[in-house]
Amino acid sequence: MRPKKMAESIDSKLQIVMFPWLALGHIIPFLNLSNELAKKGHKISFLLPKNAQIKLQNLNLYPNLITFHTLKIPHIHGLPYGAETTADVPRSLETLLATAMDELYDEIKSFLQNLKPHFVFFDFAHWVTEIAVEIGDINTICYKLTSPATSAISLIRPPEKSVFMASNAAEKVRPPPGYPSTTVVLHEHEAKLLEFLFQEYGKGVTIYERLTKGMTLCDAIALKTCREIEGTFGDYIATQFKKPVLYTGPVLPDPEKGPLEEHGLSNWLEKFEPGSVVFCAFGSQLILEKKQFQELVLGLELTGLPFLVVLKPPEGANSVEEALPEGFKERVQEKGLVLACWVPQLKILTHKSVGCFVSHCGYGSMWESLALCDCQLVLLPSANDQTLSARMMEQDLKVGVEVKKDENGWFSKESLCKAVKCVMDKDSQVGCLVKENHRKWKEVLSSPGFMSNYIDSFIQILYELLVK
């Protein structure tokens, strides 16, 4: 028989505060989870800046249960006026945005004192844990939006910058003791991908300190993944941080209904055979160097296949047009389209003409491509978390092919072309293998009840944490 206290808590609905990092790539997954929790009747107070609120209003599917609370981001010297999210600043100024977020301490404390929620979900604002302890009876959940492998490789290491800088490349990328994989690892020439850990991200705090404090001081860690794919890494995180680890599942939004009307893309895609178009997109943050941008489009041209590229203009260029190689547009004509605007990625991925997705392996894109589309997958990561996701997809799940890079981390047009042809050629053994493995995983992830069962179990564990 369930204890009386548990019975009471199960009968009542949870009051939850969401406080994600000031980046749309963090705010949107927090909102997706909020929708799933609100679907079950729980109340959410969502903290976010005004412009993000306006942009994302239509993604709030339960406005009667999810209340947006507007944060006024303080102005910090050196931060552009009106800057509220990472979309408003270059990467070099994100540290000032983190400082601005940290200056919200008193406002957040006052808000939590008045509301007294059951839970606060956060990712970068590690100091929320201190506030919760001071107020009392508030549980804190550190919600991780990257793979648990990334947390293990990046954060389970000596905390001193001097130790890191004095280490050689092999020592920097060596997995921590007991790490559960020999394949989901970084290579020696990728050691530089970890240097960001010890850069300042907010006044007097590094990204390493910000993330480790959050995971060390919270009541539980939640992972945006499922046990079937990353359970061994989640178990490892649980033992290393001595915390309960909860799984929300991938928490993917329902695919948008309706035709693909943006930029005449539907008409353009309809010109080509089913499964023949290569779609390449690297998210809203990544900006390539001009030389790599040109290698990318030349590599796609080399495949001989129709292609659609959606990228930000490369470094030093005002537009993608001016950065294209000489004679490129004349050669590819209608067969290749290069855009720099927002497009509905999922609608494109599920279009019948699209047969291959060249992805940077951002965590959101990884799950969309695994669970919601049938495309062949070519993996071209740049950051450390993306690289580890790519290794998992190629080495463990065997659902895609990673583009080979040189010792400097650069790819060539030939290496990109080779990876695309490897998955797209009908006679390719590798192509057949990854297609079949992708089909199997998609079947698992999209099976009836798979996602909703994860949310139900997640909520059940939240109630158990409440009782403890």
Coordinates of C-alpha atoms in Angstrom, one line a residue:
M1 CA 0.0 0.0 0.0
R2 CA 1.3 3.5 -0.9
P3 CA 2.3 5.7 2.1
K4 CA -0.2 8.4 2.8
K5 CA 2.3 11.2 2.0
M6 CA 2.9 9.6 -1.4
A7 CA -0.8 9.2 -2.1
E8 CA -1.4 12.9 -1.3
S9 CA 1.4 14.0 -3.6
I10 CA 0.3 11.8 -6.5
D11 CA -3.2 13.2 -6.2
S12 CA -1.9 16.8 -6.4
K13 CA -0.3 18.4 -9.4
L14 CA 3.2 19.6 -9.5
Q15 CA 4.2 23.3 -9.6
I16 CA 7.4 23.6 -11.6
V17 CA 9.7 26.5 -12.6
M18 CA 11.8 26.3 -15.8
F19 CA 14.9 28.5 -16.0
P20 CA 16.9 27.7 -19.1
W21 CA 20.1 29.3 -20.3
L22 CA 19.4 32.4 -22.5
A23 CA 19.7 30.6 -25.9
L24 CA 16.9 29.5 -28.1
G25 CA 18.6 26.1 -28.4
H26 CA 18.1 25.7 -24.7
I27 CA 14.8 27.5 -24.2
I28 CA 12.9 25.5 -26.9
P29 CA 13.8 22.0 -25.4
F30 CA 12.8 23.3 -22.0
L31 CA 9.5 24.4 -23.5
N32 CA 9.0 21.1 -25.3
L33 CA 9.4 19.3 -21.9
S34 CA 7.0 21.8 -20.3
N35 CA 4.4 21.0 -22.9
E36 CA 4.7 17.3 -22.0
L37 CA 4.3 18.0 -18.3
A38 CA 1.4 20.4 -18.9
K39 CA -0.3 17.7 -21.0
K40 CA -0.5 15.7 -17.7
G41 CA -2.0 18.7 -15.9
H42 CA 1.1 20.1 -14.1
K43 CA 1.7 23.8 -13.8
I44 CA 4.7 25.5 -15.2
S45 CA 6.2 28.9 -14.6
F46 CA 8.6 29.6 -17.5
L47 CA 11.3 32.3 -17.0
L48 CA 12.5 33.8 -20.3
P49 CA 13.3 37.2 -21.9
K50 CA 10.6 39.3 -23.6
N51 CA 11.7 38.8 -27.2
A52 CA 12.1 35.0 -26.8
Q53 CA 8.6 35.0 -25.3
I54 CA 7.2 36.7 -28.3
K55 CA 9.0 34.4 -30.7
L56 CA 8.0 31.2 -28.9
Q57 CA 4.5 32.1 -27.9
N58 CA 3.0 29.7 -30.5
L59 CA 5.1 26.8 -29.2
N60 CA 3.3 27.1 -25.8
L61 CA 0.6 24.4 -26.4
Y62 CA -1.0 24.8 -22.9
P63 CA -1.1 28.5 -22.1
N64 CA -3.6 27.8 -19.3
L65 CA -0.9 25.7 -17.5
I66 CA 2.4 27.2 -18.8
T67 CA 2.8 30.8 -17.7
F68 CA 5.6 32.8 -19.2
H69 CA 7.3 35.1 -16.7
T70 CA 9.3 37.9 -18.4
L71 CA 12.9 38.4 -17.4
K72 CA 14.4 41.8 -17.9
I73 CA 18.0 41.1 -18.8
P74 CA 20.3 43.6 -17.1
H75 CA 22.6 45.7 -19.3
I76 CA 26.3 44.8 -18.8
H77 CA 29.0 47.1 -20.1
G78 CA 30.1 45.7 -23.5
L79 CA 26.9 43.9 -24.2
P80 CA 24.8 45.4 -27.1
Y81 CA 21.7 47.2 -25.8
G82 CA 18.7 45.0 -26.0
A83 CA 20.7 41.8 -26.1
E84 CA 18.6 39.0 -24.5
T85 CA 19.8 35.7 -25.9
T86 CA 22.9 34.3 -27.7
A87 CA 21.1 35.0 -31.0
D88 CA 21.7 38.7 -30.2
V89 CA 25.5 38.5 -29.6
P90 CA 28.6 37.0 -31.2
R91 CA 30.1 34.0 -29.4
S92 CA 32.9 36.2 -28.0
L93 CA 30.3 38.2 -26.0
E94 CA 28.3 35.2 -24.6
T95 CA 30.3 35.5 -21.4
L96 CA 28.8 38.9 -20.8
L97 CA 25.3 37.5 -21.4
A98 CA 26.2 34.8 -18.7
T99 CA 27.1 37.7 -16.4
A100 CA 23.8 39.4 -17.1
M101 CA 22.0 36.1 -16.2
D102 CA 23.9 35.8 -13.0
E103 CA 22.8 39.3 -12.0
L104 CA 19.2 38.0 -12.0
Y105 CA 20.0 36.2 -8.7
D106 CA 17.9 38.5 -6.5
E107 CA 14.9 38.6 -8.9
I108 CA 14.9 34.8 -9.2
K109 CA 15.2 34.4 -5.4
S110 CA 12.2 36.7 -4.8
F111 CA 10.2 34.9 -7.5
L112 CA 10.9 31.5 -5.9
Q113 CA 10.2 32.8 -2.4
N114 CA 6.8 33.9 -3.5
L115 CA 5.9 30.9 -5.6
K116 CA 7.5 28.1 -3.5
P117 CA 7.4 25.6 -6.4
H118 CA 8.0 21.9 -5.9
F119 CA 10.8 21.9 -8.6
V120 CA 13.1 24.2 -10.4
F121 CA 14.7 23.0 -13.7
F122 CA 17.9 24.8 -14.8
D123 CA 21.0 24.2 -16.8
F124 CA 23.5 27.0 -16.6
A125 CA 22.3 29.0 -13.5
H126 CA 24.0 26.7 -11.0
W127 CA 23.3 29.3 -8.2
V128 CA 19.6 28.3 -8.3
T129 CA 20.6 25.4 -6.1
E130 CA 21.8 27.7 -3.3
I131 CA 18.5 29.7 -3.4
A132 CA 16.5 26.5 -3.2
V133 CA 18.4 25.3 -0.1
E134 CA 18.0 28.7 1.5
I135 CA 14.2 28.9 0.9
G136 CA 13.7 25.2 1.7
D137 CA 11.4 22.5 0.3
I138 CA 12.3 23.3 -3.4
N139 CA 13.9 20.5 -5.4
T140 CA 16.4 21.4 -8.2
I141 CA 16.7 19.4 -11.4
C142 CA 19.8 20.0 -13.6
Y143 CA 18.3 19.3 -17.1
K144 CA 21.1 18.3 -19.5
L145 CA 20.5 19.1 -23.2
T146 CA 23.7 17.3 -24.5
S147 CA 24.6 13.7 -24.4
P148 CA 25.7 12.2 -21.0
A149 CA 28.9 11.1 -22.8
T150 CA 29.7 14.9 -23.2
S151 CA 29.2 15.5 -19.5
A152 CA 31.5 12.6 -18.6
I153 CA 34.3 13.4 -21.0
S154 CA 34.2 17.1 -20.3
L155 CA 33.4 17.4 -16.6
I156 CA 34.9 14.4 -14.9
R157 CA 38.5 15.7 -14.8
P158 CA 40.7 17.8 -12.5
P159 CA 39.2 21.2 -12.0
E160 CA 42.4 23.3 -12.3
K161 CA 43.0 25.1 -15.6
S162 CA 46.7 24.8 -15.0
V163 CA 46.5 21.0 -14.9
F164 CA 44.5 21.0 -18.2
M165 CA 46.9 23.4 -19.9
A166 CA 50.0 21.4 -18.8
S167 CA 48.5 18.2 -20.1
N168 CA 49.4 16.8 -23.6
A169 CA 46.7 16.1 -26.2
A170 CA 46.5 12.4 -25.3
E171 CA 45.9 13.3 -21.6
K172 CA 43.3 15.9 -22.4
V173 CA 41.1 13.5 -24.4
R174 CA 41.7 10.4 -22.2
P175 CA 38.3 9.3 -20.8
P176 CA 37.9 9.3 -17.0
P177 CA 38.3 6.0 -15.2
G178 CA 35.4 3.6 -15.6
Y179 CA 34.1 5.5 -18.7
P180 CA 31.8 2.9 -20.4
S181 CA 32.9 3.3 -24.1
T182 CA 36.1 2.9 -26.2
T183 CA 34.4 4.3 -29.3
V184 CA 32.5 7.4 -28.1
V185 CA 35.6 9.3 -27.5
L186 CA 37.6 12.3 -28.8
H187 CA 40.8 11.8 -30.9
E188 CA 44.1 13.4 -29.9
H189 CA 43.9 16.1 -32.6
E190 CA 40.5 17.0 -31.2
A191 CA 41.9 18.1 -27.8
K192 CA 41.4 21.7 -28.7
L193 CA 37.7 21.1 -28.6
L194 CA 37.9 21.0 -24.8
E195 CA 39.7 24.3 -24.4
F196 CA 36.4 26.2 -24.0
L197 CA 35.8 24.4 -20.7
F198 CA 38.3 26.7 -18.9
Q199 CA 37.3 29.9 -20.6
E200 CA 35.4 32.5 -18.5
Y201 CA 31.7 32.2 -19.0
G202 CA 30.3 34.9 -16.7
K203 CA 32.2 37.1 -14.3
G204 CA 34.8 35.0 -12.4
V205 CA 33.4 31.6 -13.5
T206 CA 34.4 29.2 -16.2
I207 CA 32.0 27.0 -18.2
Y208 CA 33.6 24.0 -16.4
E209 CA 32.7 25.4 -13.0
R210 CA 29.3 26.5 -14.0
L211 CA 28.3 23.0 -15.3
T212 CA 30.0 20.9 -12.6
K213 CA 28.5 23.0 -9.8
G214 CA 25.1 22.6 -11.2
M215 CA 25.4 18.8 -11.5
T216 CA 27.1 18.5 -8.1
L217 CA 24.7 20.7 -6.1
C218 CA 21.3 19.8 -7.6
D219 CA 18.9 17.2 -6.2
A220 CA 18.8 15.2 -9.4
I221 CA 20.1 15.2 -13.0
A222 CA 17.6 14.8 -15.9
L223 CA 18.8 13.6 -19.3
K224 CA 17.0 14.4 -22.6
T225 CA 17.6 10.9 -23.9
C226 CA 16.4 7.3 -23.4
R227 CA 18.1 4.3 -21.7
E228 CA 18.0 2.2 -24.8
I229 CA 20.5 4.4 -26.5
E230 CA 22.5 6.2 -23.8
G231 CA 21.7 4.3 -20.6
T232 CA 25.3 3.2 -19.9
F233 CA 26.4 6.8 -20.0
G234 CA 23.6 7.8 -17.7
D235 CA 24.5 5.1 -15.2
Y236 CA 28.1 6.3 -15.3
I237 CA 27.0 9.9 -14.6
A238 CA 24.8 8.7 -11.7
T239 CA 27.8 6.9 -10.0
Q240 CA 30.2 9.8 -10.6
F241 CA 28.0 12.6 -9.4
K242 CA 26.2 10.4 -6.8
K243 CA 22.8 11.7 -7.9
P244 CA 19.6 10.2 -9.2
V245 CA 19.6 10.3 -13.0
L246 CA 16.2 10.7 -14.6
Y247 CA 15.3 10.2 -18.3
T248 CA 12.8 12.3 -20.0
G249 CA 13.1 10.5 -23.4
P250 CA 14.1 12.6 -26.4
V251 CA 11.0 14.9 -26.0
L252 CA 10.4 15.7 -29.6
P253 CA 7.7 18.0 -30.8
D254 CA 5.0 16.6 -33.1
P255 CA 5.9 17.1 -36.8
E256 CA 4.3 20.2 -38.2
K257 CA 1.3 19.5 -40.5
G258 CA 0.7 21.3 -43.8
P259 CA 2.7 22.0 -46.9
L260 CA 6.3 23.2 -47.1
E261 CA 5.6 26.8 -48.3
E262 CA 8.7 28.6 -47.2
H263 CA 10.9 30.2 -50.0
G264 CA 9.3 28.1 -52.7
L265 CA 11.1 25.0 -51.4
S266 CA 8.2 22.6 -52.0
N267 CA 8.2 23.5 -55.7
W268 CA 11.9 23.2 -55.9
L269 CA 12.0 19.8 -54.1
E270 CA 9.2 18.4 -56.3
K271 CA 11.5 18.6 -59.4
F272 CA 13.7 15.8 -58.1
E273 CA 13.3 12.0 -57.8
P274 CA 12.2 10.6 -54.4
G275 CA 15.1 10.2 -52.0
S276 CA 17.6 12.0 -54.3
V277 CA 18.2 15.4 -52.6
V278 CA 21.0 16.0 -50.1
F279 CA 19.9 18.4 -47.4
C280 CA 22.7 20.1 -45.3
A281 CA 22.0 22.2 -42.2
F282 CA 24.2 23.1 -39.3
G283 CA 21.8 24.8 -36.8
S284 CA 21.4 28.5 -35.9
Q285 CA 24.8 29.1 -34.2
L286 CA 27.5 27.5 -36.3
I287 CA 29.5 29.8 -38.6
L288 CA 32.1 28.2 -40.9
E289 CA 35.4 29.7 -42.0
K290 CA 35.1 30.8 -45.6
K291 CA 37.4 28.0 -46.9
Q292 CA 35.4 25.3 -45.2
F293 CA 32.2 26.8 -46.5
Q294 CA 33.5 26.6 -50.0
E295 CA 34.8 23.0 -49.5
L296 CA 31.3 22.1 -48.3
V297 CA 29.4 23.4 -51.3
L298 CA 32.0 22.1 -53.7
G299 CA 31.9 18.7 -52.0
L300 CA 28.1 18.6 -52.5
E301 CA 28.5 19.6 -56.1
L302 CA 31.0 16.8 -56.6
T303 CA 28.4 14.2 -55.6
G304 CA 26.4 15.0 -58.7
L305 CA 23.2 14.9 -56.6
P306 CA 20.7 17.8 -56.1
F307 CA 21.3 19.6 -52.8
L308 CA 19.9 22.1 -50.5
V309 CA 22.2 23.9 -48.1
V310 CA 21.0 26.1 -45.2
L311 CA 23.9 27.9 -43.4
K312 CA 24.8 31.2 -41.9
P313 CA 27.2 33.3 -44.0
P314 CA 30.8 32.3 -43.3
E315 CA 33.3 34.4 -41.4
G316 CA 34.1 37.6 -43.1
A317 CA 31.2 37.4 -45.6
N318 CA 28.0 39.5 -45.5
S319 CA 26.0 36.8 -47.4
V320 CA 26.3 33.3 -48.6
E321 CA 26.1 34.5 -52.2
E322 CA 29.3 36.5 -52.0
A323 CA 31.1 33.5 -50.4
L324 CA 30.3 31.0 -53.1
P325 CA 33.3 29.7 -55.2
E326 CA 33.8 31.3 -58.5
G327 CA 31.6 29.9 -61.2
F328 CA 29.7 27.7 -58.7
K329 CA 26.2 29.2 -59.4
E330 CA 26.6 28.9 -63.1
R331 CA 27.6 25.2 -62.9
V332 CA 25.0 24.0 -60.4
Q333 CA 22.2 26.2 -61.6
E334 CA 18.8 24.8 -60.4
K335 CA 20.4 21.6 -59.1
G336 CA 21.8 23.3 -56.0
L337 CA 20.2 25.8 -53.6
V338 CA 22.2 27.7 -50.9
L339 CA 20.2 29.7 -48.3
A340 CA 21.0 31.6 -45.2
C341 CA 17.5 32.0 -43.8
W342 CA 15.5 30.0 -41.3
V343 CA 13.7 26.9 -42.8
P344 CA 11.4 24.3 -41.1
Q345 CA 14.1 21.6 -40.9
L346 CA 11.8 18.7 -39.9
K347 CA 9.4 19.4 -42.8
I348 CA 12.3 19.3 -45.2
L349 CA 13.7 16.1 -43.6
T350 CA 10.4 14.3 -44.1
H351 CA 9.8 15.5 -47.7
K352 CA 9.8 12.6 -50.1
S353 CA 12.5 14.1 -52.3
V354 CA 15.1 14.3 -49.5
G355 CA 17.2 11.2 -49.1
C356 CA 20.3 12.4 -47.2
F357 CA 20.9 14.7 -44.3
V358 CA 24.4 16.2 -43.8
S359 CA 24.2 17.2 -40.1
H360 CA 26.4 19.0 -37.5
C361 CA 25.0 16.5 -35.0
G362 CA 23.6 19.0 -32.6
Y363 CA 21.6 17.1 -30.0
G364 CA 18.2 18.2 -31.3
S365 CA 19.1 17.5 -34.9
M366 CA 20.5 14.1 -33.9
W367 CA 17.2 13.0 -32.3
E368 CA 15.0 14.4 -35.2
S369 CA 17.1 12.6 -37.7
L370 CA 17.0 9.3 -35.7
A371 CA 13.4 9.2 -34.7
L372 CA 11.4 11.2 -37.3
C373 CA 12.9 10.8 -40.7
D374 CA 14.1 8.1 -43.1
C375 CA 17.1 10.0 -44.6
Q376 CA 20.6 8.5 -44.8
L377 CA 22.8 10.3 -42.3
V378 CA 26.2 12.0 -43.0
L379 CA 27.8 13.4 -39.8
L380 CA 29.9 16.5 -39.9
P381 CA 30.4 17.7 -36.3
S382 CA 32.4 20.7 -35.1
A383 CA 32.1 21.1 -31.3
N384 CA 33.0 18.4 -28.7
D385 CA 29.4 17.4 -27.8
Q386 CA 28.5 17.1 -31.5
T387 CA 31.7 15.0 -32.1
L388 CA 30.8 12.6 -29.4
S389 CA 27.2 12.3 -30.7
A390 CA 28.6 11.6 -34.2
R391 CA 30.9 8.8 -32.8
M392 CA 27.9 7.2 -31.0
M393 CA 25.8 7.3 -34.2
E394 CA 28.6 5.9 -36.4
Q395 CA 30.4 3.5 -34.1
D396 CA 27.7 2.3 -31.7
L397 CA 24.4 2.6 -33.4
K398 CA 25.9 2.3 -36.9
V399 CA 23.2 4.6 -38.4
G400 CA 25.4 7.1 -40.2
V401 CA 28.9 7.9 -41.7
E402 CA 31.2 10.6 -40.3
V403 CA 33.1 12.8 -42.7
K404 CA 36.8 12.3 -42.3
K405 CA 38.9 15.3 -41.2
D406 CA 42.7 16.0 -41.2
E407 CA 44.8 16.7 -38.1
N408 CA 43.7 20.3 -38.0
G409 CA 40.0 19.4 -37.9
W410 CA 39.4 20.4 -41.6
F411 CA 37.4 18.4 -44.1
S412 CA 37.9 18.4 -47.8
K413 CA 35.4 18.5 -50.6
E414 CA 36.6 15.0 -51.5
S415 CA 36.0 13.6 -48.0
L416 CA 32.5 15.1 -47.9
C417 CA 31.6 13.7 -51.3
K418 CA 33.0 10.3 -50.4
A419 CA 30.8 10.1 -47.2
V420 CA 27.6 11.2 -49.1
K421 CA 28.3 8.7 -51.9
C422 CA 29.0 6.0 -49.3
V423 CA 25.4 6.2 -47.9
M424 CA 23.6 7.2 -51.2
D425 CA 25.0 4.7 -53.7
K426 CA 22.5 1.8 -53.9
D427 CA 25.3 -0.8 -54.2
S428 CA 27.2 0.4 -51.1
Q429 CA 27.3 -2.2 -48.3
V430 CA 27.8 0.5 -45.7
G431 CA 24.8 2.5 -47.1
C432 CA 22.6 -0.6 -46.8
L433 CA 23.8 -1.3 -43.2
V434 CA 23.2 2.2 -41.9
K435 CA 19.8 2.4 -43.7
E436 CA 18.7 -0.9 -42.0
N437 CA 20.0 0.2 -38.6
H438 CA 18.4 3.6 -38.9
R439 CA 15.1 1.9 -39.8
K440 CA 15.3 -0.3 -36.7
W441 CA 16.0 2.5 -34.3
K442 CA 13.3 4.7 -35.9
E443 CA 10.8 1.9 -35.3
V444 CA 11.8 1.7 -31.7
L445 CA 11.7 5.4 -31.0
S446 CA 8.4 6.0 -32.9
S447 CA 6.6 2.9 -31.5
P448 CA 3.2 3.6 -29.8
G449 CA 3.7 4.8 -26.2
F450 CA 7.5 4.9 -26.3
M451 CA 7.8 8.6 -25.7
S452 CA 4.7 9.0 -23.5
N453 CA 5.9 6.1 -21.2
Y454 CA 9.2 8.0 -20.6
I455 CA 7.3 11.1 -19.5
D456 CA 5.0 9.1 -17.3
S457 CA 8.0 7.4 -15.6
F458 CA 9.7 10.7 -15.3
I459 CA 6.7 12.3 -13.5
Q460 CA 6.5 9.3 -11.2
I461 CA 10.1 9.7 -10.1
L462 CA 9.6 13.5 -9.6
Y463 CA 6.8 12.5 -7.1
E464 CA 9.1 10.1 -5.4
L465 CA 11.8 12.8 -5.1
L466 CA 9.2 15.0 -3.5
V467 CA 8.4 12.5 -0.8
K468 CA 12.1 11.9 0.0

